[in-house]
GROMACS .gro file of C-alpha atoms in nm:
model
  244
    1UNK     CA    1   5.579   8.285  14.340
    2UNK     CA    2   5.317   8.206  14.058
    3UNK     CA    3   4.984   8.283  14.150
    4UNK     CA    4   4.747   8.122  13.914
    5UNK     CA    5   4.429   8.266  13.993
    6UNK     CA    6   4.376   8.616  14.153
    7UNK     CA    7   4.132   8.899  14.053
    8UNK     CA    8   4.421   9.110  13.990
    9UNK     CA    9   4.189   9.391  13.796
   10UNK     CA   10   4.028   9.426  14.174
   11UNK     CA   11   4.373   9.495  14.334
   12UNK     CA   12   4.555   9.768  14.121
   13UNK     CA   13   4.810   9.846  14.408
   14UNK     CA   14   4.949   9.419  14.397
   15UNK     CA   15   4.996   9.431  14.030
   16UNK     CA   16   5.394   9.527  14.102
   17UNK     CA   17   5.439   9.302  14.340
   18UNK     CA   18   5.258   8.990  14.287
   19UNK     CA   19   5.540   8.846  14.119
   20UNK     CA   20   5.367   8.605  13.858
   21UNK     CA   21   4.997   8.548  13.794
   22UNK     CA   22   4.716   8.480  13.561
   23UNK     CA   23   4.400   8.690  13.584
   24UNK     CA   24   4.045   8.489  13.491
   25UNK     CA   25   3.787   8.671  13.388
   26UNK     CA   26   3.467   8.594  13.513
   27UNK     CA   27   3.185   8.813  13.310
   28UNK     CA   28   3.205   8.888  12.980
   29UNK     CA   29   3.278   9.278  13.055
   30UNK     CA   30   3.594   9.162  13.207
   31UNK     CA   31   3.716   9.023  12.868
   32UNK     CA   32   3.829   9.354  12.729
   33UNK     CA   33   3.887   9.530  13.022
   34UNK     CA   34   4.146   9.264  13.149
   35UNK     CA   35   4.358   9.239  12.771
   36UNK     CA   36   4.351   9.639  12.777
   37UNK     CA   37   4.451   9.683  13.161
   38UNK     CA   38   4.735   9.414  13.191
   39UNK     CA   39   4.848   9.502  12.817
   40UNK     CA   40   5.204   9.643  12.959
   41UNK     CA   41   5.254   9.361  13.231
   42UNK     CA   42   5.471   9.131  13.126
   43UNK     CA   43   5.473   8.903  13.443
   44UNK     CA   44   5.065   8.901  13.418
   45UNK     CA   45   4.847   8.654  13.142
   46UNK     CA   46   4.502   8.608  13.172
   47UNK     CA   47   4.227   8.350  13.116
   48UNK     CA   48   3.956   8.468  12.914
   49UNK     CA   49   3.569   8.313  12.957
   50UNK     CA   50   3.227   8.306  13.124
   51UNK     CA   51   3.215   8.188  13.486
   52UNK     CA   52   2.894   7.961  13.548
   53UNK     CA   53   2.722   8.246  13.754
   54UNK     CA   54   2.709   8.411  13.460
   55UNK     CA   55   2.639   8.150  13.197
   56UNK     CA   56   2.273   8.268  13.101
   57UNK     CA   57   2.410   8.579  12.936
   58UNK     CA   58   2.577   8.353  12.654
   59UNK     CA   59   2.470   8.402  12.314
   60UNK     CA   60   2.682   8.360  11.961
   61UNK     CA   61   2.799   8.698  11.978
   62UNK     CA   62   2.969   8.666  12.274
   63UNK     CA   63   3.131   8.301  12.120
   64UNK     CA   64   3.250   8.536  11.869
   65UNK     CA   65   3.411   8.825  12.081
   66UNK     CA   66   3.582   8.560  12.314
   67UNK     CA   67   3.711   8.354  11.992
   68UNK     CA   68   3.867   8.666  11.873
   69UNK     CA   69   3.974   8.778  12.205
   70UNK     CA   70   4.172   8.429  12.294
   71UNK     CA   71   4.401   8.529  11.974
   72UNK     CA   72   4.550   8.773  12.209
   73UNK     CA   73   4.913   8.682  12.260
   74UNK     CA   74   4.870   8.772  12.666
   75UNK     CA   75   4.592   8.565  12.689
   76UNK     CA   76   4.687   8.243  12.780
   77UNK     CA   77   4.384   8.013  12.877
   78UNK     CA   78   4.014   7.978  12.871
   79UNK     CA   79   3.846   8.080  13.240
   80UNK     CA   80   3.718   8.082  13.442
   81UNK     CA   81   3.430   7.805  13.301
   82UNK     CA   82   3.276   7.530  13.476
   83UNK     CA   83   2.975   7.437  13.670
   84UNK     CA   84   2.821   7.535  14.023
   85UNK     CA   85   2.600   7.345  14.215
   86UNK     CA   86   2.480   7.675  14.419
   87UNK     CA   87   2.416   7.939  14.099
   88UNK     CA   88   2.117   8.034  13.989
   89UNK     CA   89   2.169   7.934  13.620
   90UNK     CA   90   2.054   7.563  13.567
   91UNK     CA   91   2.248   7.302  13.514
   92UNK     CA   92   2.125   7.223  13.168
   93UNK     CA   93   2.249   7.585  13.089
   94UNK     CA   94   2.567   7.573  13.269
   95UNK     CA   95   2.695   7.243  13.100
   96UNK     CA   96   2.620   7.413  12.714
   97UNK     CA   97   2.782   7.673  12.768
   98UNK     CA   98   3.105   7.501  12.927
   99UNK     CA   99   3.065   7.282  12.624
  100UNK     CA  100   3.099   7.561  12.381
  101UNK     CA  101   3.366   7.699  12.582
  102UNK     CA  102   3.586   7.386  12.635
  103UNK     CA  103   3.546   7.313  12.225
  104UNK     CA  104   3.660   7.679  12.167
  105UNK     CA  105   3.971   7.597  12.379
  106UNK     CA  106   4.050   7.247  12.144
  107UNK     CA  107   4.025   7.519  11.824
  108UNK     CA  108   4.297   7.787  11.972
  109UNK     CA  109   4.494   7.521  12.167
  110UNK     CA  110   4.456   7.656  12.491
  111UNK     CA  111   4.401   7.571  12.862
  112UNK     CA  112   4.158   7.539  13.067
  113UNK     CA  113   4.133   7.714  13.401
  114UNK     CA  114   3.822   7.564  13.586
  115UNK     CA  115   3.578   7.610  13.869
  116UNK     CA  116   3.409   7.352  14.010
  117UNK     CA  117   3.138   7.341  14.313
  118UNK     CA  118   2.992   7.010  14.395
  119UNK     CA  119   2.951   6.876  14.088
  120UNK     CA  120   3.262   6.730  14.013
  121UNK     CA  121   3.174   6.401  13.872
  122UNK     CA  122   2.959   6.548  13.598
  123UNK     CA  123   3.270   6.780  13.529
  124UNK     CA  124   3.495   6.476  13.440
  125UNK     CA  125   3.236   6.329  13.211
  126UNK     CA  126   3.193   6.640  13.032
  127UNK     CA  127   3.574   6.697  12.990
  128UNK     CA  128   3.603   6.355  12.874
  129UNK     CA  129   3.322   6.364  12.630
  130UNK     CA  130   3.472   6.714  12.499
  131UNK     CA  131   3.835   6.544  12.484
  132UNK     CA  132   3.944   6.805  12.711
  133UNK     CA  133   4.286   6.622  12.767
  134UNK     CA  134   4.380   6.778  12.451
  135UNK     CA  135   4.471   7.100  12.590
  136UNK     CA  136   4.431   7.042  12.987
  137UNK     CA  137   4.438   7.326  13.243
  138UNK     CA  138   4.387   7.386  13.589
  139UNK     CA  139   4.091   7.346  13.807
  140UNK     CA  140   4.094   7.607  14.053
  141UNK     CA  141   4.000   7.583  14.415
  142UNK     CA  142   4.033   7.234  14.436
  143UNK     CA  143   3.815   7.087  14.743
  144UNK     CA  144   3.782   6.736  14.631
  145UNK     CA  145   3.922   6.381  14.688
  146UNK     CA  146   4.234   6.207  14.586
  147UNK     CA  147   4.061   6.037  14.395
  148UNK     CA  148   3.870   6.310  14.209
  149UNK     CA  149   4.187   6.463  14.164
  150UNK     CA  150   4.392   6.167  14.001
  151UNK     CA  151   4.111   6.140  13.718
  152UNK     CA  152   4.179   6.505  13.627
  153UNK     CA  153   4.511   6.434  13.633
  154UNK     CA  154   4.483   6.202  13.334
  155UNK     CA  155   4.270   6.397  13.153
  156UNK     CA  156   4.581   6.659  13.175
  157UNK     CA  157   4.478   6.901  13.486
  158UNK     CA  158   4.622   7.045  13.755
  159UNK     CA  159   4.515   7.193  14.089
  160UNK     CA  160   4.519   7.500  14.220
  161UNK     CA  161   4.581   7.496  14.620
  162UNK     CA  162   4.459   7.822  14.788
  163UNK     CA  163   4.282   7.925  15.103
  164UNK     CA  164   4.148   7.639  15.191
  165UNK     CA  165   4.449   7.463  15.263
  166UNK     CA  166   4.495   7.726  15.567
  167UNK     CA  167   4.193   7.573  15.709
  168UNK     CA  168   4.163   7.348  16.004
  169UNK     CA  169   3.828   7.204  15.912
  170UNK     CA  170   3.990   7.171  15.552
  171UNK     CA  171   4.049   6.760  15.676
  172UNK     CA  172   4.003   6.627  15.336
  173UNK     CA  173   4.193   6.844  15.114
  174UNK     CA  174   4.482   6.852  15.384
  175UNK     CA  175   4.482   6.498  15.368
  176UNK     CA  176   4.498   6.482  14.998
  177UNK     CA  177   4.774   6.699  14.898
  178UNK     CA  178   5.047   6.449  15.097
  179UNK     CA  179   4.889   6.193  14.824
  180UNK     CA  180   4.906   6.363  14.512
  181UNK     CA  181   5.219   6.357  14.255
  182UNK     CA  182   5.371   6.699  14.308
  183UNK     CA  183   5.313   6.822  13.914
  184UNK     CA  184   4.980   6.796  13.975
  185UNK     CA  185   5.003   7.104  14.237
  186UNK     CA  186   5.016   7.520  14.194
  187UNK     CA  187   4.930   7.798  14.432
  188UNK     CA  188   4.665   8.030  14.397
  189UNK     CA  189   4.484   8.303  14.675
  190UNK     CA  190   4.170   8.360  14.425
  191UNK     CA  191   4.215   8.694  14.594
  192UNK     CA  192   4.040   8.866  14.656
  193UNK     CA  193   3.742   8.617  14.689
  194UNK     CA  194   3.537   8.521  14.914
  195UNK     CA  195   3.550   8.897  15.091
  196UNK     CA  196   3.433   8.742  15.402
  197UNK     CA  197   3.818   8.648  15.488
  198UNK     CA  198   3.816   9.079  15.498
  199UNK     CA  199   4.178   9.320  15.358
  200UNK     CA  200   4.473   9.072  15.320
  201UNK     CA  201   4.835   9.089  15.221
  202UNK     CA  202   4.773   8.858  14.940
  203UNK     CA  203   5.190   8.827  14.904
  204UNK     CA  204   5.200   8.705  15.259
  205UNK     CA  205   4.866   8.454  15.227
  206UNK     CA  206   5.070   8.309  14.935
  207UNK     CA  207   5.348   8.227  15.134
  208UNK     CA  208   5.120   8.069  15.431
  209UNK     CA  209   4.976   7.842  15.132
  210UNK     CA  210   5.360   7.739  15.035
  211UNK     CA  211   5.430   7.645  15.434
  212UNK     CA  212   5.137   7.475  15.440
  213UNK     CA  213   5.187   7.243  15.129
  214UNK     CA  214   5.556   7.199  15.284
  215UNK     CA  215   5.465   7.100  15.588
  216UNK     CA  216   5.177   6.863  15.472
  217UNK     CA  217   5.417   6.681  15.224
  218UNK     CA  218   5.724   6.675  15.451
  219UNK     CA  219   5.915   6.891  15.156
  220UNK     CA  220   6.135   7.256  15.182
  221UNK     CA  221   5.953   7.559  15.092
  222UNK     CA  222   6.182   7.603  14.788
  223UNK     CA  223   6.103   7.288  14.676
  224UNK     CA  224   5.710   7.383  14.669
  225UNK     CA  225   5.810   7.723  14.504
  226UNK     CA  226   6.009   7.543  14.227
  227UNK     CA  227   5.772   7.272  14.170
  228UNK     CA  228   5.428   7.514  14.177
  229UNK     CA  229   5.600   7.755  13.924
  230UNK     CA  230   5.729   7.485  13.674
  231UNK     CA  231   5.413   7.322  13.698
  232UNK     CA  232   5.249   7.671  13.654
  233UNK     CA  233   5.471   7.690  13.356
  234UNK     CA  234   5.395   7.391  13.159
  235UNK     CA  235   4.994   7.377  13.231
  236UNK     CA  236   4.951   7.744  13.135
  237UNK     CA  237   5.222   7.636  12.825
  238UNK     CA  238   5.415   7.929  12.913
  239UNK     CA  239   5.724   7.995  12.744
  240UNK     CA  240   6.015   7.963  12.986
  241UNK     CA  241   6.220   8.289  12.923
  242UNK     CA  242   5.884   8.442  13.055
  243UNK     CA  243   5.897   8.271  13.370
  244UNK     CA  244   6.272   8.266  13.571
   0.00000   0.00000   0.00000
């Protein structure tokens, strides 16, 4: 299983066994601290950027460090960036600083891995002013419509399903994911976010997100595991010996 965004540098005893995954960083002290602790991992990349909680802590010396930084062979995207309808930092703050971050990703061709909370339609415009379908990415967490989730689609995004999918009161994302072509879908846990779900196996919540999908689309399991991981693959523009 590919796991496509999990705090990984928060659960030392899953790096073994979690199979495949990609690490985001979400402060700027994660940015070295993830390239030097995942260094020897070969199933592990990361995603390298300033989450929007933490945007008003950007300054050009930190554009610098994370330009250098996203030369890093093991780092593989740009994340996690976006915008956040509950954070303190404004909104005018939040959408400069996922500007700067989305043009750094068009000059190292790179991914995007995004979060997005309730503000989803100023996301697209942004991403379509920036040309963000150059490079594409993931938006993690997804939680909005079918519709919301076919204009990221063209613009070259995926979707990562976690959690929320386990959720009965989930309605509208449980009603989506039957809609939506299956390369538009990968599995994530964001483990091990939010802490109010309490100590998980994050291997086993995984697989509860795979039965989940299956039984929602009417598909196998396998068929969700081979689809997720290719799609993994290809948005992340991961090189397939890496990856079997």
């Amino acid at each position: 299983m590919f796991d496509t965004h999990i705090h990984l540098q928060l659960l030392p005893q899953y790096v073994k066994s979690t199979g495949f995954a990609l690490v985001p960083a979400v402060t700027q002290k994660d940015w070295h601290v993830l390239v030097e602790q995942f260094a020897d991992q070969p199933n592990v990349w990361l995603a390298l950027g300033l989450h929007p909680q933490h945007v008003d802590c950007w300054c050009a010396e930190y554009r610098h460090q994370l330009q250098r930084l996203l030369r890093h062979p093991q780092v593989v995207a740009i994340g996690e960036v976006g915008l956040d309808a509950v954070v303190e930092a404004s909104d005018d703050q939040q959408e400069v600083v996922l500007r700067q971050q989305v043009r750094l990703a068009l000059e190292v061709g790179k991914p995007l891995i995004l979060h997005c909370y309730k503000r989803y339609g100023r996301l697209l415009e942004i991403l379509q002013q920036e040309s963000a379908d150059t490079v594409g990415g993931i938006v993690h967490g997804f939680s909005a419509s079918v519709e919301v989730a076919i204009a990221l689609q063209k613009l070259g995004f995926g979707i990562g399903v976690g959690r929320l999918i386990l959720n009965d009161k989930a309605r509208r994302l449980a009603e989506a994911i039957p809609q939506l072509p299956a390369e538009m879908l990968v599995l994530e846990t964001d483990a091990p976010w939010p802490q109010h779900y309490g100590p998980q196996n994050w291997t086993t919540v995984l697989a509860h997100i795979v039965e989940k999908i299956a039984r929602l689309r009417n598909e196998s399991e396998h068929e969700v595991l081979n689809y997720t991981q290719c799609n993994a693959q290809r948005l992340l523009k991961l090189l397939a010996a890496r990856v079997e």
